[in-house]
Protein backbone atom coordinates (compact mmCIF):
# COMPACT_ATOMS: atom_id res chain seq x y z
CA UNK A 1 43.73 31.95 103.46
CA UNK A 2 42.44 35.06 105.23
CA UNK A 3 39.42 36.55 103.52
CA UNK A 4 39.29 40.32 102.98
CA UNK A 5 36.05 42.17 103.02
CA UNK A 6 35.26 44.23 99.94
CA UNK A 7 35.41 47.50 101.89
CA UNK A 8 38.78 46.57 103.35
CA UNK A 9 40.18 45.82 99.88
CA UNK A 10 39.02 49.18 98.53
CA UNK A 11 40.61 50.97 101.50
CA UNK A 12 43.96 49.27 100.89
CA UNK A 13 43.80 50.12 97.20
CA UNK A 14 43.23 53.76 98.10
CA UNK A 15 46.21 53.66 100.49
CA UNK A 16 48.42 52.30 97.72
CA UNK A 17 47.23 54.98 95.32
CA UNK A 18 47.89 57.78 97.83
CA UNK A 19 51.37 56.41 98.63
CA UNK A 20 52.23 56.21 94.94
CA UNK A 21 51.00 59.73 94.31
CA UNK A 22 53.00 61.01 97.28
CA UNK A 23 56.16 59.30 96.06
CA UNK A 24 55.64 60.74 92.60
CA UNK A 25 55.17 64.20 94.05
CA UNK A 26 58.38 63.92 96.10
CA UNK A 27 60.34 62.69 93.09
CA UNK A 28 58.95 65.51 90.97
CA UNK A 29 59.82 68.01 93.68
CA UNK A 30 63.34 66.58 93.88
CA UNK A 31 63.76 67.18 90.17
CA UNK A 32 62.62 70.75 90.61
CA UNK A 33 65.03 71.28 93.52
CA UNK A 34 67.87 69.90 91.44
CA UNK A 35 66.91 72.11 88.52
CA UNK A 36 66.75 75.22 90.69
CA UNK A 37 70.11 74.36 92.21
CA UNK A 38 71.74 73.97 88.83
CA UNK A 39 70.35 77.32 87.75
CA UNK A 40 71.73 79.20 90.75
CA UNK A 41 73.77 82.29 90.03
CA UNK A 42 77.42 81.20 89.80
CA UNK A 43 78.52 84.66 90.91
CA UNK A 44 77.31 83.85 94.42
CA UNK A 45 80.32 81.54 94.72
CA UNK A 46 82.86 83.66 92.83
CA UNK A 47 85.63 85.96 94.00
CA UNK A 48 88.43 87.92 92.37
CA UNK A 49 92.01 86.75 92.91
CA UNK A 50 94.90 89.18 92.39
CA UNK A 51 98.51 88.23 91.74
CA UNK A 52 101.74 89.97 90.73
CA UNK A 53 104.35 88.50 88.41
CA UNK A 54 106.97 91.07 89.50
CA UNK A 55 108.51 91.50 92.92
CA UNK A 56 111.31 93.50 94.58
CA UNK A 57 114.98 92.88 95.27
CA UNK A 58 116.03 95.35 97.94
CA UNK A 59 119.65 96.12 98.89
CA UNK A 60 120.02 97.45 102.44
CA UNK A 61 123.24 98.51 104.15
CA UNK A 62 124.07 99.14 107.80
CA UNK A 63 125.67 102.61 107.95
CA UNK A 64 125.96 102.91 111.73
CA UNK A 65 125.40 100.36 114.49
CA UNK A 66 121.68 99.54 114.23
CA UNK A 67 121.04 102.14 111.51
CA UNK A 68 120.39 101.19 107.90
CA UNK A 69 119.84 102.74 104.47
CA UNK A 70 118.30 101.34 101.28
CA UNK A 71 121.06 101.50 98.68
CA UNK A 72 119.22 100.04 95.69
CA UNK A 73 115.96 98.41 94.63
CA UNK A 74 114.96 96.68 91.41
CA UNK A 75 112.04 94.69 90.09
CA UNK A 76 112.55 90.93 89.69
CA UNK A 77 110.41 87.86 89.21
CA UNK A 78 107.97 87.70 92.13
CA UNK A 79 109.43 84.39 93.35
CA UNK A 80 112.90 85.95 93.52
CA UNK A 81 111.86 88.79 95.84
CA UNK A 82 114.49 89.22 98.54
CA UNK A 83 116.14 91.78 100.81
CA UNK A 84 119.94 91.60 100.76
CA UNK A 85 121.34 93.14 103.94
CA UNK A 86 125.00 94.08 104.35
CA UNK A 87 126.25 94.72 107.90
CA UNK A 88 129.11 96.86 109.20
CA UNK A 89 131.30 93.83 109.79
CA UNK A 90 130.97 92.91 106.11
CA UNK A 91 128.73 89.85 106.35
CA UNK A 92 125.57 89.65 104.27
CA UNK A 93 122.14 88.15 104.89
CA UNK A 94 119.44 87.39 102.33
CA UNK A 95 115.95 87.78 103.77
CA UNK A 96 113.07 86.03 102.04
CA UNK A 97 109.65 87.66 101.91
CA UNK A 98 108.53 85.49 104.85
CA UNK A 99 111.59 86.50 106.91
CA UNK A 100 111.03 90.18 106.06
CA UNK A 101 107.38 89.89 107.05
CA UNK A 102 108.35 88.27 110.36
CA UNK A 103 110.67 91.19 111.24
CA UNK A 104 108.01 93.74 110.31
CA UNK A 105 105.35 91.92 112.34
CA UNK A 106 107.66 91.73 115.36
CA UNK A 107 108.28 95.47 115.15
CA UNK A 108 104.55 96.20 114.95
CA UNK A 109 103.79 93.85 117.83
CA UNK A 110 106.48 95.04 120.25
CA UNK A 111 107.14 98.64 119.22
CA UNK A 112 103.94 99.84 117.61
CA UNK A 113 104.12 103.51 118.62
CA UNK A 114 107.68 103.80 117.31
CA UNK A 115 107.14 102.13 113.91
CA UNK A 116 108.76 104.23 111.18
CA UNK A 117 110.40 106.63 113.65
CA UNK A 118 113.87 105.07 113.52
CA UNK A 119 116.32 103.74 110.96
CA UNK A 120 116.28 100.10 112.01
CA UNK A 121 116.17 97.20 109.58
CA UNK A 122 112.44 96.61 110.05
CA UNK A 123 111.77 100.22 109.01
CA UNK A 124 113.75 99.78 105.78
CA UNK A 125 111.77 96.64 105.02
CA UNK A 126 108.36 98.14 105.77
CA UNK A 127 108.78 101.53 104.09
CA UNK A 128 110.90 100.38 101.17
CA UNK A 129 109.97 98.42 98.08
CA UNK A 130 109.76 95.18 100.04
CA UNK A 131 106.99 96.59 102.22
CA UNK A 132 105.15 97.75 99.13
CA UNK A 133 105.35 94.30 97.56
CA UNK A 134 104.27 92.53 100.76
CA UNK A 135 101.36 94.94 101.13
CA UNK A 136 99.95 93.84 97.76
CA UNK A 137 98.95 90.57 99.43
CA UNK A 138 95.47 91.04 100.90
CA UNK A 139 96.58 89.19 104.03
CA UNK A 140 99.23 91.86 104.65
CA UNK A 141 97.09 94.91 103.91
CA UNK A 142 97.62 96.17 107.48
CA UNK A 143 101.15 97.17 106.41
CA UNK A 144 99.66 99.73 104.03
CA UNK A 145 98.16 101.59 106.98
CA UNK A 146 101.67 102.38 108.23
CA UNK A 147 103.05 103.14 104.78
CA UNK A 148 100.19 105.56 104.05
CA UNK A 149 101.05 107.63 107.13
CA UNK A 150 104.81 107.98 106.64
CA UNK A 151 104.40 111.68 105.66
CA UNK A 152 107.30 111.52 103.21
CA UNK A 153 109.72 110.02 105.74
CA UNK A 154 110.43 107.10 103.43
CA UNK A 155 112.53 109.34 101.16
CA UNK A 156 115.02 109.67 103.99
CA UNK A 157 115.38 105.90 104.26
CA UNK A 158 117.18 105.76 100.90
CA UNK A 159 120.88 106.45 100.44
CA UNK A 160 120.22 109.18 97.83
CA UNK A 161 117.41 110.82 95.83
CA UNK A 162 118.50 108.83 92.76
CA UNK A 163 118.12 105.58 94.73
CA UNK A 164 114.64 106.63 95.77
CA UNK A 165 113.71 107.37 92.15
CA UNK A 166 114.94 103.93 91.03
CA UNK A 167 112.87 102.37 93.77
CA UNK A 168 109.74 104.17 92.58
CA UNK A 169 110.37 102.89 89.07
CA UNK A 170 110.68 99.32 90.39
CA UNK A 171 107.46 99.73 92.36
CA UNK A 172 105.65 100.92 89.23
CA UNK A 173 106.83 97.80 87.40
CA UNK A 174 105.46 95.64 90.20
CA UNK A 175 102.12 97.42 90.01
CA UNK A 176 102.03 97.05 86.21
CA UNK A 177 102.44 93.27 86.57
CA UNK A 178 99.15 93.01 88.44
CA UNK A 179 96.77 90.37 87.10
CA UNK A 180 93.30 89.34 88.26
CA UNK A 181 91.16 86.30 87.61
CA UNK A 182 87.72 85.19 88.74
CA UNK A 183 87.69 82.01 90.83
CA UNK A 184 84.42 80.09 91.11
CA UNK A 185 83.82 77.63 93.92
CA UNK A 186 80.88 75.42 94.83
CA UNK A 187 79.44 74.59 98.29
CA UNK A 188 81.26 71.68 99.94
CA UNK A 189 78.00 69.72 100.22
CA UNK A 190 77.39 69.69 96.46
CA UNK A 191 73.78 70.19 95.32
CA UNK A 192 71.43 71.99 97.67
CA UNK A 193 68.02 70.73 98.71
CA UNK A 194 66.75 67.49 100.24
CA UNK A 195 68.25 65.14 97.67
CA UNK A 196 71.53 67.09 97.65
CA UNK A 197 71.87 66.58 101.38
CA UNK A 198 70.84 62.93 101.06
CA UNK A 199 73.42 62.11 98.41
CA UNK A 200 76.09 64.15 100.22
CA UNK A 201 75.51 62.21 103.43
CA UNK A 202 76.05 58.77 101.94
CA UNK A 203 79.39 57.09 102.36
CA UNK A 204 80.96 54.34 100.33
CA UNK A 205 81.90 51.00 101.74
């Protein structure tokens, strides 16, 4: 058996004591990190989500080749929002909100300087109730920039003043159906700090 000198034994004992104290300090610090993390302000990971329970059903009619008028608009359940388009030859199309958005986006992309200055179908969609409803989605807020600068032209896109008034009533019902809620999320990595990263990095197997 190897003999240890007294001084060597004392040195090793000190090393063990220091290592134990260091481990205790790290564990204590980890607890503090965890505690601080749990006490973080939840609002730092919160945002407000807006939704509408009402949408728009828009009736649009072709009155001349390539020229359209909005003949009626009413509020409906948001999921039933649609633009019903009747053409000169008598056939009818039903445009979903995604189809209406695609036509509006194509107009903005290819004919930006002329947006709102004609009576095409995309103009009826953008400046009518459908455009209002689509613009409530934060991802489509760019549409509101065009609607805000129509200088009253939108009145002329309706078949009559009475039709325009009905549309405004439908729009008000959509706006009244607005609801908001606070959504709280957490960082994808879970707890912050050294031990949070350590536990997040482990994989099962």
